[in-house]
Coordinates of C-alpha atoms in Angstrom, one line a residue:
Chain A
M1 CA 79.0 104.5 84.6
K2 CA 78.1 103.7 88.1
D3 CA 80.7 103.1 90.7
K4 CA 81.6 99.6 92.0
N5 CA 79.4 99.8 95.1
T6 CA 76.3 100.9 93.2
L7 CA 76.8 98.3 90.6
T8 CA 77.3 95.6 93.2
R9 CA 74.2 96.6 95.0
F10 CA 72.2 96.7 91.7
L11 CA 73.3 93.1 90.9
L12 CA 72.5 91.8 94.3
E13 CA 69.0 93.4 94.1
Q14 CA 68.4 91.7 90.7
I15 CA 69.5 88.3 92.1
Q16 CA 67.1 88.8 95.0
T17 CA 64.3 89.5 92.6
I18 CA 65.0 86.4 90.5
A19 CA 65.7 84.1 93.5
P20 CA 64.1 85.7 96.5
D21 CA 65.3 83.2 99.0
S22 CA 69.0 83.4 98.0
D23 CA 71.4 84.5 100.7
T24 CA 73.0 87.4 99.0
D25 CA 74.0 89.0 102.3
N26 CA 76.6 86.4 102.9
L27 CA 77.8 86.0 99.4
D28 CA 81.6 85.9 99.0
P29 CA 82.2 88.2 96.0
D30 CA 85.2 86.1 94.9
E31 CA 83.4 82.8 94.9
D32 CA 81.4 81.3 92.0
M33 CA 78.1 83.0 92.6
R34 CA 76.0 80.3 90.9
D35 CA 77.4 77.7 93.2
E36 CA 77.1 79.9 96.3
L37 CA 73.6 81.0 95.6
D38 CA 72.4 77.9 93.9
L39 CA 71.3 79.7 90.8
D40 CA 70.4 77.5 87.9
S41 CA 71.0 78.3 84.2
M42 CA 67.6 79.8 83.9
D43 CA 68.2 82.1 86.9
F44 CA 71.6 83.2 85.5
L45 CA 70.0 83.9 82.1
R46 CA 67.3 86.0 83.7
L47 CA 70.1 88.0 85.6
L48 CA 71.8 88.7 82.2
E49 CA 68.4 89.7 80.9
S50 CA 67.9 92.4 83.5
I51 CA 71.5 93.6 83.1
S52 CA 70.9 94.0 79.4
K53 CA 67.6 95.7 79.8
Q54 CA 68.4 98.0 82.7
L55 CA 72.1 98.8 82.0
S56 CA 72.0 98.3 78.2
V57 CA 75.0 96.0 78.6
N58 CA 74.8 92.9 76.3
I59 CA 77.0 90.1 77.7
P60 CA 77.6 87.6 74.9
E61 CA 77.5 83.9 75.7
V62 CA 81.3 83.4 75.0
D63 CA 82.0 85.7 77.9
Y64 CA 80.0 83.8 80.5
N65 CA 83.2 82.3 82.0
K66 CA 84.5 85.9 82.7
I67 CA 81.6 86.7 85.0
T68 CA 81.3 83.7 87.3
T69 CA 82.0 85.7 90.5
L70 CA 80.3 88.9 91.7
N71 CA 83.5 90.9 91.6
N72 CA 84.3 89.6 88.1
M73 CA 80.9 90.5 86.9
V74 CA 81.1 94.1 88.3
N75 CA 84.5 94.6 86.7
Y76 CA 83.4 93.2 83.4
I77 CA 80.3 95.4 83.2
Q78 CA 82.4 98.5 84.2
A79 CA 84.9 97.7 81.5
I80 CA 82.6 97.3 78.6
A81 CA 80.3 100.1 79.7
R82 CA 83.2 102.6 79.7
Chain B
M1 CA 24.1 72.6 85.4
K2 CA 27.5 71.7 86.3
T3 CA 29.0 71.4 89.8
I4 CA 32.6 72.6 90.1
T5 CA 34.5 70.7 92.8
M6 CA 37.8 71.2 94.7
P7 CA 40.3 70.0 92.1
S8 CA 43.1 67.6 92.9
F9 CA 46.6 68.6 91.9
G10 CA 48.1 65.2 92.3
A11 CA 47.5 62.0 94.1
D12 CA 49.2 63.5 97.1
M13 CA 46.6 66.2 97.7
E14 CA 43.7 65.8 100.2
Q15 CA 42.3 69.3 100.5
G16 CA 42.8 72.8 99.3
K17 CA 41.9 76.3 100.5
V18 CA 39.9 78.6 98.2
A19 CA 42.3 81.6 98.7
E20 CA 40.4 83.9 96.5
W21 CA 37.4 83.9 94.2
N22 CA 37.8 85.8 90.9
I23 CA 34.1 85.3 90.0
K24 CA 30.7 86.0 91.6
P25 CA 27.3 84.7 90.9
G26 CA 26.0 86.0 87.6
D27 CA 29.4 86.3 86.0
T28 CA 29.8 84.8 82.5
V29 CA 32.9 82.6 82.3
H30 CA 34.6 81.0 79.4
R31 CA 36.7 77.8 79.1
G32 CA 40.2 78.6 80.3
D33 CA 39.3 81.6 82.6
I34 CA 40.9 81.7 86.0
I35 CA 38.0 81.5 88.4
A36 CA 39.8 81.1 91.7
T37 CA 43.1 80.8 93.4
I38 CA 43.6 77.6 95.4
E39 CA 46.1 77.4 98.2
T40 CA 47.7 74.1 98.6
M41 CA 50.8 72.9 100.4
K42 CA 52.5 73.4 97.0
G43 CA 51.6 77.1 97.0
L44 CA 49.0 79.0 95.1
I45 CA 47.5 77.5 92.0
D46 CA 45.2 79.3 89.5
M47 CA 42.1 77.3 88.9
E48 CA 40.6 77.3 85.4
V49 CA 37.1 76.6 84.4
F50 CA 36.5 74.0 81.6
D51 CA 33.2 75.1 80.3
D52 CA 31.4 78.2 79.1
G53 CA 28.7 79.3 81.4
I54 CA 27.2 81.6 84.0
V55 CA 28.2 81.3 87.6
E56 CA 25.1 80.3 89.6
Q57 CA 26.4 80.0 93.2
L58 CA 29.6 80.0 95.1
L59 CA 29.2 77.3 97.7
V60 CA 32.2 78.1 99.9
Q61 CA 33.7 81.4 101.2
A62 CA 37.1 82.5 100.3
G63 CA 39.4 81.2 103.0
S64 CA 37.6 77.9 103.4
E65 CA 39.5 74.6 103.5
V66 CA 37.7 72.1 101.3
P67 CA 38.4 68.4 100.8
V68 CA 39.2 67.3 97.2
G69 CA 36.0 66.5 95.3
E70 CA 33.7 68.6 97.4
P71 CA 31.4 71.0 95.4
I72 CA 32.7 74.6 95.6
A73 CA 30.5 76.3 93.0
T74 CA 27.8 75.7 90.4
L75 CA 27.8 76.8 86.8
R76 CA 24.9 77.0 84.4
L77 CA 26.3 75.9 81.0
L78 CA 25.7 78.2 78.1
G79 CA 22.6 77.3 76.2
E80 CA 21.2 75.6 79.3
V81 CA 18.0 77.0 80.9
A82 CA 18.2 77.9 84.6
V83 CA 17.3 74.9 86.6
E84 CA 16.5 74.2 90.2
T85 CA 19.6 74.3 92.3
P86 CA 20.0 70.8 93.8
Q87 CA 19.7 70.7 97.6
I88 CA 23.0 70.9 99.2
K89 CA 22.8 68.8 102.3
T90 CA 24.9 71.0 104.4
T91 CA 26.9 73.9 103.2
P92 CA 30.6 73.2 103.2
V93 CA 31.2 76.2 105.5
E94 CA 29.1 74.6 108.2
K95 CA 30.7 71.3 107.6
S96 CA 34.2 72.7 107.9
E97 CA 33.6 73.5 111.5
K98 CA 35.6 76.7 111.2
P99 CA 33.4 79.4 112.4
S100 CA 36.3 81.8 112.5
T101 CA 36.3 82.0 108.7
P102 CA 36.3 85.8 108.2
L103 CA 33.1 86.8 106.7
Y104 CA 33.3 90.5 106.4
A105 CA 35.4 92.9 104.5
N106 CA 38.1 95.2 105.9
N107 CA 39.0 93.0 108.8
E108 CA 42.5 93.3 110.0
A109 CA 43.5 89.7 109.4
D110 CA 45.6 88.6 106.4
Y111 CA 42.6 87.3 104.5
T112 CA 41.7 88.7 101.1
T113 CA 38.4 90.4 100.9
P114 CA 35.8 87.8 100.3
V115 CA 34.0 88.1 97.0
S116 CA 31.8 85.2 97.3
T117 CA 29.1 87.2 99.0
P118 CA 26.0 88.3 97.2
P119 CA 26.4 92.0 96.9
S120 CA 23.7 94.1 95.2
E121 CA 24.7 93.1 91.6
T122 CA 24.4 89.5 92.5
T123 CA 20.9 90.1 93.8
A124 CA 20.1 91.5 90.5
A125 CA 21.6 88.5 88.7
I126 CA 19.7 86.1 90.9
S127 CA 16.4 87.8 90.3
T128 CA 16.8 87.0 86.6
Q129 CA 16.9 83.4 87.6
P130 CA 13.6 82.9 89.3
H131 CA 14.0 79.2 90.0
L132 CA 17.2 79.7 91.7
E133 CA 15.7 82.4 94.0
T134 CA 12.9 80.0 95.0
A135 CA 15.4 77.3 95.8
Q136 CA 17.4 79.5 98.0
Q137 CA 14.4 80.8 99.9
A138 CA 13.5 77.2 100.7
I139 CA 16.8 76.8 102.4
S140 CA 16.7 79.8 104.5
L141 CA 14.4 82.8 105.2
I142 CA 15.7 86.2 106.1
S143 CA 14.1 89.5 107.0
P144 CA 14.8 92.4 104.7
A145 CA 16.5 94.3 107.5
A146 CA 18.8 91.4 108.3
R147 CA 19.5 90.8 104.7
Y148 CA 20.4 94.4 104.1
Q149 CA 22.7 94.4 107.2
A150 CA 24.4 91.2 106.0
E151 CA 24.9 92.5 102.5
Q152 CA 26.3 95.8 103.8
Q153 CA 28.8 93.8 105.8
G154 CA 29.4 91.7 102.7
F155 CA 28.8 88.2 103.8
D156 CA 26.7 85.3 102.6
W157 CA 23.8 85.0 105.0
R158 CA 22.9 81.6 103.4
T159 CA 25.7 80.1 105.3
L160 CA 24.1 80.9 108.7
P161 CA 22.1 78.3 110.6
M162 CA 18.3 78.9 111.1
G163 CA 17.4 82.1 112.8
T164 CA 15.2 83.0 115.7
G165 CA 12.4 84.6 113.6
P166 CA 9.1 82.9 112.4
N167 CA 9.8 79.6 110.6
G168 CA 13.4 79.9 111.4
A169 CA 13.9 83.1 109.5
I170 CA 17.1 85.0 110.2
V171 CA 16.3 88.4 111.8
L172 CA 18.5 91.4 112.4
A173 CA 19.3 90.2 116.0
D174 CA 20.8 87.0 114.6
I175 CA 23.1 88.8 112.3
Q176 CA 24.3 91.1 115.0
R177 CA 24.9 88.2 117.4
Y178 CA 26.8 86.5 114.7
F179 CA 29.1 89.4 114.2
Q180 CA 29.8 89.7 117.9
A181 CA 30.8 86.1 118.0
E182 CA 33.0 86.6 114.9
K183 CA 34.8 89.5 116.5
S184 CA 35.6 87.7 119.7
D185 CA 36.8 84.8 117.7
L186 CA 39.2 86.9 115.8
N187 CA 40.5 88.7 118.9
A188 CA 41.3 85.3 120.4
T189 CA 43.5 84.2 117.5
T190 CA 47.3 84.3 117.7
P191 CA 49.2 87.2 116.1
V192 CA 49.1 86.9 112.3
K193 CA 52.9 86.6 111.7
K194 CA 53.4 83.8 114.1
H195 CA 50.5 82.0 112.6
T196 CA 51.8 82.1 109.1
H197 CA 55.2 81.0 110.2
I198 CA 53.7 77.9 111.8
E199 CA 51.6 77.4 108.8
H200 CA 54.7 77.5 106.6
D201 CA 56.4 74.8 108.7
E202 CA 53.3 72.7 108.6
N203 CA 53.1 73.1 104.9
E204 CA 56.7 71.9 104.5
Q205 CA 56.0 68.9 106.7
K206 CA 52.8 68.1 104.8
M207 CA 54.6 68.3 101.4
R208 CA 57.3 66.0 102.7
Q209 CA 54.6 63.5 103.8
A210 CA 52.8 63.8 100.5
I211 CA 56.0 63.1 98.5
A212 CA 56.6 60.2 100.8
A213 CA 53.1 58.8 100.1
V214 CA 53.5 59.1 96.4
V215 CA 57.0 57.6 96.0
S216 CA 56.1 54.8 98.4
Q217 CA 53.1 53.9 96.4
S218 CA 55.1 54.1 93.2
K219 CA 57.9 51.8 94.5
R220 CA 55.3 49.4 96.0
E221 CA 53.1 49.1 92.9
I222 CA 55.3 49.9 89.9
P223 CA 57.9 47.4 88.8
H224 CA 60.5 49.9 87.6
Y225 CA 63.3 49.1 85.2
Y226 CA 66.1 51.6 84.5
L227 CA 68.3 52.4 81.5
N228 CA 71.0 55.0 81.0
Q229 CA 72.6 56.5 77.9
D230 CA 75.3 59.1 77.5
I231 CA 74.4 61.5 74.7
S232 CA 77.0 63.7 73.0
L233 CA 75.8 67.3 72.9
T234 CA 78.4 68.5 70.4
H235 CA 76.0 69.2 67.6
A236 CA 73.3 70.6 69.8
L237 CA 75.7 73.0 71.5
Q238 CA 77.2 74.1 68.2
W239 CA 73.7 74.9 66.9
L240 CA 72.9 76.6 70.2
Q241 CA 76.0 78.8 70.2
H242 CA 75.4 79.8 66.6
Y243 CA 71.8 80.7 67.4
N244 CA 72.5 82.6 70.6
E245 CA 75.4 84.7 69.1
T246 CA 73.0 87.0 67.4
Q247 CA 70.4 87.1 70.2
P248 CA 70.0 89.5 73.2
P249 CA 69.9 87.6 76.5
E250 CA 66.1 87.7 76.6
S251 CA 65.9 85.7 73.4
R252 CA 68.7 83.2 74.1
L253 CA 68.0 79.5 74.4
L254 CA 69.3 77.1 77.0
I255 CA 70.4 73.6 76.1
N256 CA 67.4 72.3 78.1
A257 CA 65.0 73.7 75.5
L258 CA 66.6 71.4 72.8
I259 CA 66.8 68.4 75.2
Y260 CA 63.1 68.8 76.1
C261 CA 62.1 69.1 72.4
A262 CA 64.0 66.0 71.6
I263 CA 62.4 64.0 74.5
A264 CA 58.9 65.2 73.5
K265 CA 59.3 64.3 69.9
A266 CA 60.7 60.9 70.7
L267 CA 57.9 60.2 73.1
Q268 CA 55.4 60.9 70.4
K269 CA 57.0 58.1 68.4
F270 CA 56.9 55.8 71.4
P271 CA 53.4 56.1 72.8
T272 CA 53.8 53.2 75.3
F273 CA 55.9 55.5 77.5
N274 CA 53.4 58.4 77.4
G275 CA 50.1 57.7 79.3
F276 CA 48.6 56.2 82.4
F277 CA 48.4 52.7 83.9
Q278 CA 45.1 52.5 85.6
N279 CA 42.7 49.6 86.5
N280 CA 45.3 47.1 85.4
R281 CA 45.6 48.4 81.9
F282 CA 47.7 51.0 80.0
Q283 CA 46.0 53.9 78.2
P284 CA 48.3 55.9 76.0
A285 CA 47.8 59.6 75.9
E286 CA 47.1 61.4 72.6
Q287 CA 49.4 64.3 73.3
V288 CA 52.7 64.6 75.1
H289 CA 52.2 66.8 78.1
L290 CA 55.7 66.9 79.5
G291 CA 55.8 67.1 83.3
N292 CA 58.7 69.3 84.3
A293 CA 59.7 68.5 87.9
I294 CA 60.6 71.9 89.4
N295 CA 62.6 72.0 92.5
L296 CA 61.1 74.5 94.9
R297 CA 63.9 76.6 96.5
Q298 CA 62.1 76.5 99.9
G299 CA 62.1 72.6 99.7
G300 CA 60.1 70.0 98.0
L301 CA 59.1 69.8 94.4
M302 CA 56.2 70.1 92.1
V303 CA 55.6 68.9 88.6
A304 CA 54.1 71.3 86.0
A305 CA 53.0 70.1 82.6
I306 CA 54.2 71.6 79.3
H307 CA 51.2 71.0 77.1
N308 CA 51.5 69.6 73.6
A309 CA 55.3 69.6 74.0
A310 CA 55.9 67.6 70.8
T311 CA 54.5 70.5 68.8
L312 CA 57.0 73.0 70.3
T313 CA 60.1 74.3 68.7
P314 CA 63.2 75.1 70.8
V315 CA 62.1 78.8 70.8
T316 CA 58.6 78.2 72.0
M317 CA 59.8 75.5 74.4
M318 CA 62.2 78.0 75.9
E319 CA 59.4 80.6 76.3
K320 CA 57.3 78.0 78.1
L321 CA 60.1 76.9 80.4
K322 CA 61.0 80.5 81.4
D323 CA 57.4 81.5 81.9
Q324 CA 56.7 78.4 84.0
V325 CA 59.7 78.9 86.3
I326 CA 58.7 82.5 87.0
R327 CA 55.1 81.5 87.7
A328 CA 56.0 78.6 89.8
R329 CA 58.0 81.0 92.1
E330 CA 55.2 83.5 92.2
G331 CA 52.5 80.9 92.8
H332 CA 50.6 81.2 89.5
L333 CA 50.8 77.8 88.0
T334 CA 47.4 76.8 86.6
M335 CA 45.3 73.8 87.5
S336 CA 45.8 72.2 84.1
E337 CA 49.5 72.5 84.4
M338 CA 49.2 70.6 87.8
Q339 CA 47.0 67.9 86.4
D340 CA 47.8 67.1 82.9
A341 CA 51.3 65.7 82.7
T342 CA 51.5 62.4 80.8
V343 CA 55.2 61.7 81.6
T344 CA 57.8 63.4 83.8
I345 CA 61.3 64.8 83.3
S346 CA 63.5 65.1 86.3
N347 CA 66.4 67.5 85.5
L348 CA 69.2 68.0 88.0
G349 CA 70.3 71.2 86.3
D350 CA 73.7 71.9 84.9
R351 CA 75.3 71.8 88.4
G352 CA 73.7 68.7 89.7
S353 CA 75.0 65.1 89.7
D354 CA 76.0 63.2 86.6
A355 CA 72.9 61.1 86.3
I356 CA 69.6 60.5 88.0
L357 CA 67.4 57.3 88.2
G358 CA 64.0 58.6 89.0
V359 CA 60.8 57.3 90.7
I360 CA 57.8 57.2 88.3
F361 CA 54.9 59.5 89.2
P362 CA 51.8 57.2 89.2
P363 CA 49.7 56.6 87.2
Q364 CA 52.3 57.6 84.6
V365 CA 54.6 54.9 83.3
A366 CA 57.9 56.6 82.6
L367 CA 60.2 59.2 84.0
I368 CA 63.2 60.6 82.1
G369 CA 66.1 61.7 84.1
V370 CA 68.5 64.4 82.8
G371 CA 71.9 64.6 84.4
R372 CA 74.4 67.4 84.5
V373 CA 75.8 68.6 81.2
R374 CA 79.4 67.8 81.5
E375 CA 82.7 67.3 79.7
V376 CA 84.2 63.8 79.4
A377 CA 86.8 61.9 77.5
W378 CA 84.8 60.4 74.6
V379 CA 85.9 57.8 72.1
E380 CA 84.8 58.3 68.5
N381 CA 86.3 56.5 65.5
H382 CA 89.1 55.1 67.7
I383 CA 90.1 58.6 68.8
I384 CA 89.7 60.0 72.4
K385 CA 88.5 63.5 72.5
P386 CA 86.9 65.9 75.0
V387 CA 83.1 66.0 74.4
T388 CA 80.3 67.7 76.3
I389 CA 77.6 65.1 77.1
V390 CA 74.5 64.5 79.1
S391 CA 73.5 61.3 80.8
M392 CA 69.9 60.5 80.1
S393 CA 68.1 57.9 82.0
L394 CA 64.8 56.2 81.7
A395 CA 62.8 54.7 84.6
A396 CA 59.9 52.8 83.1
D397 CA 57.0 50.6 84.2
H398 CA 57.8 47.0 83.3
R399 CA 54.1 46.1 83.2
V400 CA 53.8 48.2 80.1
T401 CA 57.2 48.1 78.3
D402 CA 60.4 46.1 78.3
G403 CA 64.0 47.2 78.3
H404 CA 64.3 46.8 74.6
D405 CA 61.6 49.4 73.9
G406 CA 63.2 51.7 76.5
A407 CA 66.5 51.5 74.8
R408 CA 64.9 52.4 71.4
L409 CA 63.3 55.5 73.0
L410 CA 66.6 56.7 74.4
S411 CA 68.3 56.0 71.1
K412 CA 65.7 58.1 69.4
I413 CA 66.3 61.0 71.7
N414 CA 70.0 60.7 71.0
K415 CA 69.4 60.8 67.2
L416 CA 67.2 63.8 67.5
L417 CA 69.8 65.7 69.5
Q418 CA 72.4 64.9 66.8
K419 CA 70.3 66.8 64.3
P420 CA 69.2 69.9 66.3
E421 CA 68.2 71.8 63.1
Q422 CA 65.4 69.3 62.7
L423 CA 63.9 70.1 66.0
T424 CA 62.8 73.6 64.9

């Protein structure tokens, strides 16, 4: 699986596509990303959709609370992709 | 013959720009086809046609600003024989006093290639409509050389004033002079980037003013009353969790899909909240076209209709919502979505405030506010327990309904959300 940096870059790119005006450059990777970037539930679901389609990683709904920050999400994806 | 006019996408719109034509004279169009893209302060909107027919004439160039209600094209309805084109007093292009409208292809400005010109195929189409040809010749004469030159450059010579030839005919020299003037005009304009930046700021300001006008009118004319009800989402969320467990992310549902279904189905049972108050009387709408107030990330908001919402299931509702959000961001909402809402939902999203009391969008008579989905201490059968709820509000027009009716509507929405399996 991809290394942390590549994965982080990939996620930020996906967020940019979904919410083009979100300020991903200044995102604190340990803050709640939905709050920081003002992503609504639809944006978040679309992010999970692209992760599922492009990385073949299916994140179940019960795990949403484990992926609230960018760092958590990267770690989570790495862990289950391994 | 049918005249197509610049549509209005809400009481707050005064004019729009034909950003692009998807049709040319001679094209056959069918009800529902996207014939043009209209640029408004709310972004780009796809304009549909509501009849089957053949395009006779495009009356304005791509890039023209046109007031709402002005003719922009004419359509010969299917089954209708070609008729004489009515005299158009002045063409909108002349009226708009914007001679800098780019009229030829391949210019370096940020305009899309105009397609409203009569290229060779169009000429062929026109010649099958002899009456139309005659009518146009009566308006302006042009020498074959001048016409050839104009068509080569791809612009509509009919928009030119009278020429210097016999009987005011346009001759080659007129065309060439026109292009010279055009070029110097273009060179004089400010750099493109700066221009669009200013335009963006202006748009933002215009949208603010438009929202101000609508909400002021609403608060001035509509005697609002407000109700609020907390609704437990325990059953709805259980149903949702169970459904989503087996679904990949692209097929999962959001709680909003259930909430919107419940609202639409309840409104169908309470028609006095779904319709328009105009000319001192209320006219209920036959279908529930749910206006979804979408917050634009760059500021401002727009309302897009979810058609026939009461007939949708949570799955089809979710598809509509997703599709609409994506298109709203890309600027591809359609004209009917902008015009048809019979009632509005204002949803603060799951991270907003607890509740919202909205302002009715005239001439509608009700607005339903959906607050943040949140966990509270809830008392049921004398026991306090944590429950996830949503606060749903109703702002309604007191000229049409009373609080008692409103309370029954909210209660119906509550009941429907307690039996989510029945929404499917």
